[in-house]
C-alpha cells in the first residue's frame, strides 16, 4: 500500500521559465516531449527509462547523474513507476525519459519504433537506506499531467512553442 506524502498518485508539477534575452531555454538546448497514459511502455507495463538527477550522495549534488534502467508500473504503489537506481536525495524532480537518445534507422517493414525522448515521470521518492536501490515516480496520466501542461500553455503560449 502507499502513504500520502511518501508514495503519491500525482506528485508532479509544471513550471514556466522566464525567457532570457527574448528566448526560452529550449530554443537553445532543445526540447523533450512528454508522454502519458502508458506512452513509452509496452503491453506488460515495462519500459527502458533514463533517469537524470543531482543526488547529494554523488559529487555533492553538483554534477548531473544518469541512470538507465528497466522500469515497471507497480499497482501496489499507487500505480507508480519503479526503477532500479542508486540515486538518492537531491534527485527528486529529475526527469524519467523513455527511449533516450537518437532513434536508430530501421527498415520500415519492422514494427513501428517508439517515439524517443519522452518524459514519462519525474523522480518522486526513494529509499533512504542504501541497501535498497529503487526509486519511484507518479505516472503521467491524461488526468494529471495533461491539465497542468494545458494550463501552463494557455497562460503563456509562447513558452510552449517547440520551434524558435
Coordinates of C-alpha atoms in Angstrom, one line a residue:
X1 CA 0.0 0.0 0.0
X2 CA 1.0 3.6 -0.1
X3 CA 1.1 6.6 2.2
X4 CA 0.2 10.1 1.1
X5 CA 3.3 12.2 1.1
X6 CA 5.5 9.2 0.6
X7 CA 4.2 7.4 -2.5
X8 CA 1.7 9.7 -4.2
X9 CA -0.5 9.3 -7.2
X10 CA 0.0 12.8 -8.6
X11 CA 3.5 14.0 -7.4
X12 CA 4.4 16.3 -10.3
X13 CA 4.4 20.0 -11.2
X14 CA 4.9 22.1 -14.3
X15 CA 6.7 25.5 -14.3
X16 CA 7.1 28.1 -17.0
X17 CA 10.6 29.6 -17.2
X18 CA 11.1 33.3 -18.0
X19 CA 12.8 34.0 -21.3
X20 CA 16.3 35.4 -21.3
X21 CA 17.0 38.0 -24.0
X22 CA 13.7 37.1 -25.5
X23 CA 14.4 33.4 -25.8
X24 CA 13.2 30.4 -23.8
X25 CA 15.9 27.8 -22.8
X26 CA 14.6 25.1 -25.1
X27 CA 15.3 27.3 -28.1
X28 CA 19.0 26.9 -27.3
X29 CA 19.1 23.5 -25.6
X30 CA 16.3 21.7 -27.4
X31 CA 13.1 20.2 -26.1
X32 CA 12.0 16.8 -24.8
X33 CA 8.4 15.7 -25.4
X34 CA 6.2 14.2 -22.7
X35 CA 4.1 11.1 -22.7
X36 CA 1.1 10.0 -20.7
X37 CA -1.3 7.0 -20.2
X38 CA 1.4 4.5 -20.9
X39 CA 3.4 6.2 -23.7
X40 CA 6.9 4.6 -23.8
X41 CA 5.7 1.4 -22.1
X42 CA 5.0 -2.0 -23.6
X43 CA 1.9 -4.1 -23.1
X44 CA 3.4 -5.6 -20.0
X45 CA 3.9 -2.1 -18.5
X46 CA 7.7 -2.2 -18.8
X47 CA 9.9 0.5 -20.2
X48 CA 13.6 1.3 -20.6
X49 CA 13.9 4.6 -18.8
X50 CA 16.8 7.1 -18.3
X51 CA 16.7 9.0 -15.1
X52 CA 18.5 12.2 -14.6
X53 CA 19.2 13.9 -11.2
X54 CA 21.6 15.7 -8.9
X55 CA 21.8 13.4 -5.9
X56 CA 23.8 14.8 -3.0
X57 CA 25.5 11.5 -2.2
X58 CA 27.2 11.7 -5.6
X59 CA 29.6 14.7 -6.2
X60 CA 27.7 16.7 -3.5
X61 CA 24.8 17.1 -5.9
X62 CA 26.8 19.4 -8.2
X63 CA 27.1 17.0 -11.2
X64 CA 24.1 15.6 -13.1
X65 CA 23.9 11.8 -12.8
X66 CA 22.3 9.4 -15.3
X67 CA 20.8 6.0 -14.6
X68 CA 19.5 3.7 -17.3
X69 CA 17.1 1.0 -16.0
X70 CA 14.2 -1.1 -16.9
X71 CA 11.1 0.2 -15.1
X72 CA 7.7 -1.2 -14.4
X73 CA 4.3 0.1 -13.2
X74 CA 3.6 -1.2 -9.7
X75 CA -0.1 -1.4 -9.0
X76 CA 0.7 -1.9 -5.3
X77 CA 2.4 1.5 -5.1
X78 CA -0.5 3.7 -6.3
X79 CA 0.4 2.8 -9.9
X80 CA 3.8 4.5 -9.6
X81 CA 6.6 3.6 -11.9
X82 CA 9.6 2.0 -10.2
X83 CA 13.1 1.6 -11.5
X84 CA 16.4 0.4 -10.1
X85 CA 18.7 3.4 -9.2
X86 CA 21.5 4.3 -6.8
X87 CA 20.5 7.9 -6.9
X88 CA 19.3 9.3 -3.5
X89 CA 18.2 12.6 -2.1
X90 CA 18.5 15.5 -4.4
X91 CA 17.4 13.6 -7.5
X92 CA 13.8 14.4 -6.8
X93 CA 12.1 16.2 -9.7
X94 CA 14.6 14.8 -12.3
X95 CA 13.0 13.5 -15.5
X96 CA 12.5 9.9 -16.4
X97 CA 12.9 9.7 -20.2
X98 CA 11.6 6.8 -22.3
X99 CA 13.8 5.6 -25.2
X100 CA 16.5 8.2 -24.6
X101 CA 18.8 9.1 -27.5
X102 CA 18.7 9.2 -31.2
X103 CA 16.4 6.7 -32.9
X104 CA 18.2 4.0 -34.9
X105 CA 17.3 3.8 -38.6
X106 CA 15.4 0.5 -39.1
X107 CA 13.7 -0.9 -42.2
X108 CA 10.1 0.3 -42.5
X109 CA 9.0 -3.3 -42.7
X110 CA 9.7 -3.8 -39.0
X111 CA 7.1 -2.9 -36.4
X112 CA 6.8 0.8 -35.6
X113 CA 9.7 2.1 -33.4
X114 CA 8.9 4.1 -30.2
X115 CA 8.9 7.8 -30.1
X116 CA 12.2 8.8 -28.5
X117 CA 12.9 11.2 -25.6
X118 CA 9.5 11.3 -23.9
X119 CA 9.4 12.4 -20.3
X120 CA 7.0 10.0 -18.7
X121 CA 7.6 10.8 -15.0
X122 CA 9.9 12.6 -12.5
X123 CA 11.7 11.2 -9.5
X124 CA 9.3 11.4 -6.6
X125 CA 10.5 9.1 -3.9
X126 CA 13.2 6.6 -3.0
X127 CA 14.6 4.7 -0.1
X128 CA 17.0 6.3 2.3
X129 CA 18.6 3.0 3.2
X130 CA 21.4 2.5 0.5
X131 CA 20.7 -1.3 0.5
X132 CA 17.5 -0.6 -1.5
X133 CA 18.3 0.7 -4.9
X134 CA 14.9 1.7 -6.2
X135 CA 13.1 4.9 -6.8
X136 CA 9.5 5.8 -7.8
X137 CA 7.6 8.3 -9.9
X138 CA 3.9 9.0 -10.1
X139 CA 2.5 8.1 -13.5
X140 CA 1.9 10.8 -16.1
X141 CA -1.8 10.5 -17.0
X142 CA -4.3 12.4 -19.0
X143 CA -5.9 13.2 -15.7
X144 CA -2.9 14.8 -14.0
X145 CA 0.0 16.0 -16.3
X146 CA -2.1 17.0 -19.3
X147 CA -4.3 19.5 -17.4
X148 CA -1.1 21.0 -15.8
X149 CA 0.6 21.4 -19.2
X150 CA -2.6 22.7 -20.8
X151 CA -3.0 25.3 -18.1
X152 CA 0.7 26.5 -18.4
X153 CA 0.5 26.7 -22.2
X154 CA -2.8 28.5 -22.0
X155 CA -1.4 31.1 -19.6
X156 CA 1.9 31.6 -21.5
X157 CA 1.5 30.2 -25.1
X158 CA 5.0 31.4 -26.2
X159 CA 6.6 29.2 -23.6
X160 CA 5.1 26.1 -25.3
X161 CA 6.3 26.8 -28.8
X162 CA 8.6 24.0 -29.8
X163 CA 10.3 25.8 -32.6
X164 CA 12.2 29.1 -32.4

